[in-house]
XYZ file of C-alpha atoms in Angstrom:
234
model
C 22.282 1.473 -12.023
C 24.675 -0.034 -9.148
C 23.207 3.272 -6.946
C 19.719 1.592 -7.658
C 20.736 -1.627 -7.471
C 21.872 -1.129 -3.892
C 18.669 0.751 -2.878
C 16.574 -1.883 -4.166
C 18.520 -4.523 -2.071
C 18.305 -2.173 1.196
C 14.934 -1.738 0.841
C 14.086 -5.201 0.619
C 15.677 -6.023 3.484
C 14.380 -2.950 5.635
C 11.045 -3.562 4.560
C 11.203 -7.464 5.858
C 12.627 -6.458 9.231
C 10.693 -3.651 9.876
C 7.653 -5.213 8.562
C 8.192 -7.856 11.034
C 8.905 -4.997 13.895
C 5.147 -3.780 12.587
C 3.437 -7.143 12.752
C 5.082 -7.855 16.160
C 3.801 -3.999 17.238
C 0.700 -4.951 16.336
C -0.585 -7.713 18.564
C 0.271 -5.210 21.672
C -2.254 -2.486 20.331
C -5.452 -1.966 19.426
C -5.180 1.691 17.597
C -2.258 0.703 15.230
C -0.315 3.849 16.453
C 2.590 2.894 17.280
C 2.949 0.330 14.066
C 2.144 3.179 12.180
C 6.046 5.022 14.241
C 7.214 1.978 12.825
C 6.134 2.702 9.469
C 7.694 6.347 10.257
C 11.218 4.650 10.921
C 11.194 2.266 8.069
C 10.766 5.444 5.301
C 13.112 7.626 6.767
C 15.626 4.879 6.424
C 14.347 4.468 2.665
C 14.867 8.364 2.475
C 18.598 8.452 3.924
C 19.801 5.657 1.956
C 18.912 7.158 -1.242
C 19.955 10.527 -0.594
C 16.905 12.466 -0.642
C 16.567 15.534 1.371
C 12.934 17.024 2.214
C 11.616 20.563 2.912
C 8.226 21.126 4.369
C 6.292 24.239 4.484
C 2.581 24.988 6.632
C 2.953 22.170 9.104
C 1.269 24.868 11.423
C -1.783 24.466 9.109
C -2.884 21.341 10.793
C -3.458 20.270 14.190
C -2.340 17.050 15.528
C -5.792 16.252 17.457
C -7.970 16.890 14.797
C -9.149 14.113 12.586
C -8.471 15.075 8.323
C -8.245 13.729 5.140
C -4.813 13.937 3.600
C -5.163 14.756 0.063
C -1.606 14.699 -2.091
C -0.822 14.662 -5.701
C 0.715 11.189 -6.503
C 4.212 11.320 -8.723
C 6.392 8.306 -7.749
C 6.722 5.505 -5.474
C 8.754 7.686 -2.965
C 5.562 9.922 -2.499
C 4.793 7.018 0.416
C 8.198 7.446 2.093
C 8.462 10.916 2.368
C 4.772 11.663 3.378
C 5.381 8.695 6.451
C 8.451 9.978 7.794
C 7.706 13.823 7.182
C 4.122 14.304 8.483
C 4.608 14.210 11.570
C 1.055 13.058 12.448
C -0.912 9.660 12.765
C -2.766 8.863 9.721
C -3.972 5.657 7.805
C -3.912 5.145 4.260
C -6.349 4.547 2.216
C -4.266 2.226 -0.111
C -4.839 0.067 -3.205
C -6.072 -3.911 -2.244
C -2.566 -5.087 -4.313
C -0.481 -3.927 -1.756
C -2.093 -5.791 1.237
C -1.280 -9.256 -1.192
C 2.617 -8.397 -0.540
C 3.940 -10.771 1.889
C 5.114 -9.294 4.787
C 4.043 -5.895 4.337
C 0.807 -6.754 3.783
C 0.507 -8.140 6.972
C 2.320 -4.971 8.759
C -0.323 -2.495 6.891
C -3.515 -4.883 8.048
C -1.524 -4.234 11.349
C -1.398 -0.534 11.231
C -4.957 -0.317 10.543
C -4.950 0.946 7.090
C -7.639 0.232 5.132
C -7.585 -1.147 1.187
C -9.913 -0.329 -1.723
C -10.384 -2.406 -4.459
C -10.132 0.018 -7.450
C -12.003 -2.887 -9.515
C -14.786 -3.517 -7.501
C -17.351 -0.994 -7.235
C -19.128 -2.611 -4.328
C -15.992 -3.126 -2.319
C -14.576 0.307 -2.943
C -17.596 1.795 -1.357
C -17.626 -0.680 1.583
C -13.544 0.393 1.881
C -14.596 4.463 2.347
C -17.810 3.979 4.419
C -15.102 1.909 6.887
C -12.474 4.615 5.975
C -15.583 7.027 6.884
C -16.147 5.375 10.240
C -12.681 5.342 11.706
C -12.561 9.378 11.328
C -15.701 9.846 13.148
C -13.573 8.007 15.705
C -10.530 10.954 15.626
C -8.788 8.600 12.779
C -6.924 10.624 10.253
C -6.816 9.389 7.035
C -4.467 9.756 3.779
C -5.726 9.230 0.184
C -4.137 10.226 -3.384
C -7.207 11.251 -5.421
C -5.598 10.405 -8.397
C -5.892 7.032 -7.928
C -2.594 6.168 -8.940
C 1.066 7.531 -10.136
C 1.198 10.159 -12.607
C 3.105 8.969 -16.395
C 4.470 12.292 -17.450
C 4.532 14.629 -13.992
C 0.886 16.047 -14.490
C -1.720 16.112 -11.972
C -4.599 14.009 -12.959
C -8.221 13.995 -12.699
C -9.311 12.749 -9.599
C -11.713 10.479 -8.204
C -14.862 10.654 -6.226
C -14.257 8.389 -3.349
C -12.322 10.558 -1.314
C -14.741 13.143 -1.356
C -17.424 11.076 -0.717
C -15.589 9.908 2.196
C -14.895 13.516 3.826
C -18.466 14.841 3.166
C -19.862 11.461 4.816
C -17.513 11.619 7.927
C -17.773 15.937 8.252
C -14.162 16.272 8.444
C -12.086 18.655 6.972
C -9.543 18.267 3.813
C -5.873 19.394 3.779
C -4.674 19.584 0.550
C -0.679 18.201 -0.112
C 1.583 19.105 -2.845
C 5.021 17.037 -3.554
C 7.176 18.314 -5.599
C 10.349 16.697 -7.025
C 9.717 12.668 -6.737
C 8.989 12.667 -9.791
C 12.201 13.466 -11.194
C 13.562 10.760 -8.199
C 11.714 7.975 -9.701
C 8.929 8.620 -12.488
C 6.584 5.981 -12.894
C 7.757 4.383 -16.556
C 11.447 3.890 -14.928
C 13.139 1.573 -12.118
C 16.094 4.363 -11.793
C 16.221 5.900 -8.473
C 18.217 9.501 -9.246
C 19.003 11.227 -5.408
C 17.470 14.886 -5.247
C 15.463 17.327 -3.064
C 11.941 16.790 -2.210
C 9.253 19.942 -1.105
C 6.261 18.995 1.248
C 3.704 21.457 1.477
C 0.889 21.356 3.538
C -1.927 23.282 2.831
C -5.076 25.063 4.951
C -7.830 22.272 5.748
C -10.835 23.024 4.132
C -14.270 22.604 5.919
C -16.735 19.730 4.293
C -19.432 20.838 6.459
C -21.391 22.484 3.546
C -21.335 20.002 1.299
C -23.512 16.864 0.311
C -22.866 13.789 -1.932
C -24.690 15.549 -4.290
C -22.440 18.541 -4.326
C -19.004 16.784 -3.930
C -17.954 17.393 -7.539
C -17.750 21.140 -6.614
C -15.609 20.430 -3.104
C -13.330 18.037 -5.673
C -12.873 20.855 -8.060
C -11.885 23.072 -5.368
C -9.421 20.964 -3.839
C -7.954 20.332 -7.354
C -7.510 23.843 -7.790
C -5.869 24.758 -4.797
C -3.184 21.554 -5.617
C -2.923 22.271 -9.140
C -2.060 26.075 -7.843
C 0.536 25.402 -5.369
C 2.124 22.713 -7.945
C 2.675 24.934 -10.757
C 4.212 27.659 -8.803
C 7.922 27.979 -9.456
């Protein structure tokens, strides 16, 4: 526990002084692009102090000046460092309202232009994708985990609606992302931070253009199936 001990403390610290580097970034631009480089520098640092090397396969899948919705399968906490520092794109989450409450990093994510969903109010929730919606029809990439939140024993969950309702509503594609391995670096029921190896891989984006809110349970099954797929292969 003194290895996770230590990583706690250095990640505190990081994330006050580069969450101050973000805020400061921010006031000096108005598409949050270089707060999110910030973001970028501030999880690589999380990634090198607790040991964790990362292997990415089908980066050629996607192309940097096309706007997407990330799609990933959410296993641990460090599912957020290693997707900033090893997709090598500009994105914005889509990220849960509790996080924007965090002092400091809050403000640095306001900053960055991400953009929070209350997962408890309906109302809100749809207001959060319609603006989510909006910045992609503006070349905005953005990164959701359908899930909806960290998996307890490794599985992929159901997922939810929003996202899709999102993609179909802005007509861009979806490029489905499979971690493997941060789960055994940190599962969600434990605080112990265990150093290992990390895979990335980035699947082919698949078109939205033929489907409607009333059809977007079949476009979620499909992108659940291609996850699910790539995550159960040895």
């Amino acid at each position: 526990m003194i290895r996770t001990t230590y990583i706690f403390i250095w990640v505190v610290l990081s994330t006050i002084f580069w969450g101050l580097a973000a805020i400061f970034t921010s006031f000096f631009t108005r598409t949050g692009n270089p707060v999110h480089k910030v973001a970028r520098i501030w999880a690589r640092g999380i990634l090198f102090v607790s040991r964790i090397k990362v292997t990415i396969n089908g980066l050629a899948n996607i192309d940097p000046t096309q706007s997407y919705v990330y799609m990933s399968n959410h296993q641990s906490n460090f599912d957020i460092p290693v997707l900033l520092a090893h997709l090598p794109v500009q994105f914005r989450w889509l990220a849960k309202a509790e996080l924007f409450k965090i002092p400091i990093f809050g403000r640095a994510m306001r900053g960055a232009g991400y953009v929070k969903i209350d997962r408890f109010n309906q109302q809100s929730a749809f207001e959060s994708i319609s603006e989510a919606a909006g910045k992609m029809k503006n070349g905005v990439s953005v990164m959701i985990f359908p899930e909806g939140t960290r998996s307890r024993d490794g599985k992929i969950k159901n997922f939810k609606k929003g996202g899709f309702i999102m993609a179909v509503d802005a007509g861009v594609p979806i490029v489905p992302l499979v971690l493997k391995g941060t789960w055994s670096i940190m599962d969600k029921s434990s605080m112990r931070i265990n150093k290992g190896e990390v895979s990335l891989n980035i699947g082919a984006p698949i078109a939205t253009a033929d489907y409607t809110r009333e059809n977007k349970d079949d476009l979620m099954q499909s992108v659940r199936a291609i996850i699910c797929e790539e995550f159960e292969k040895g």
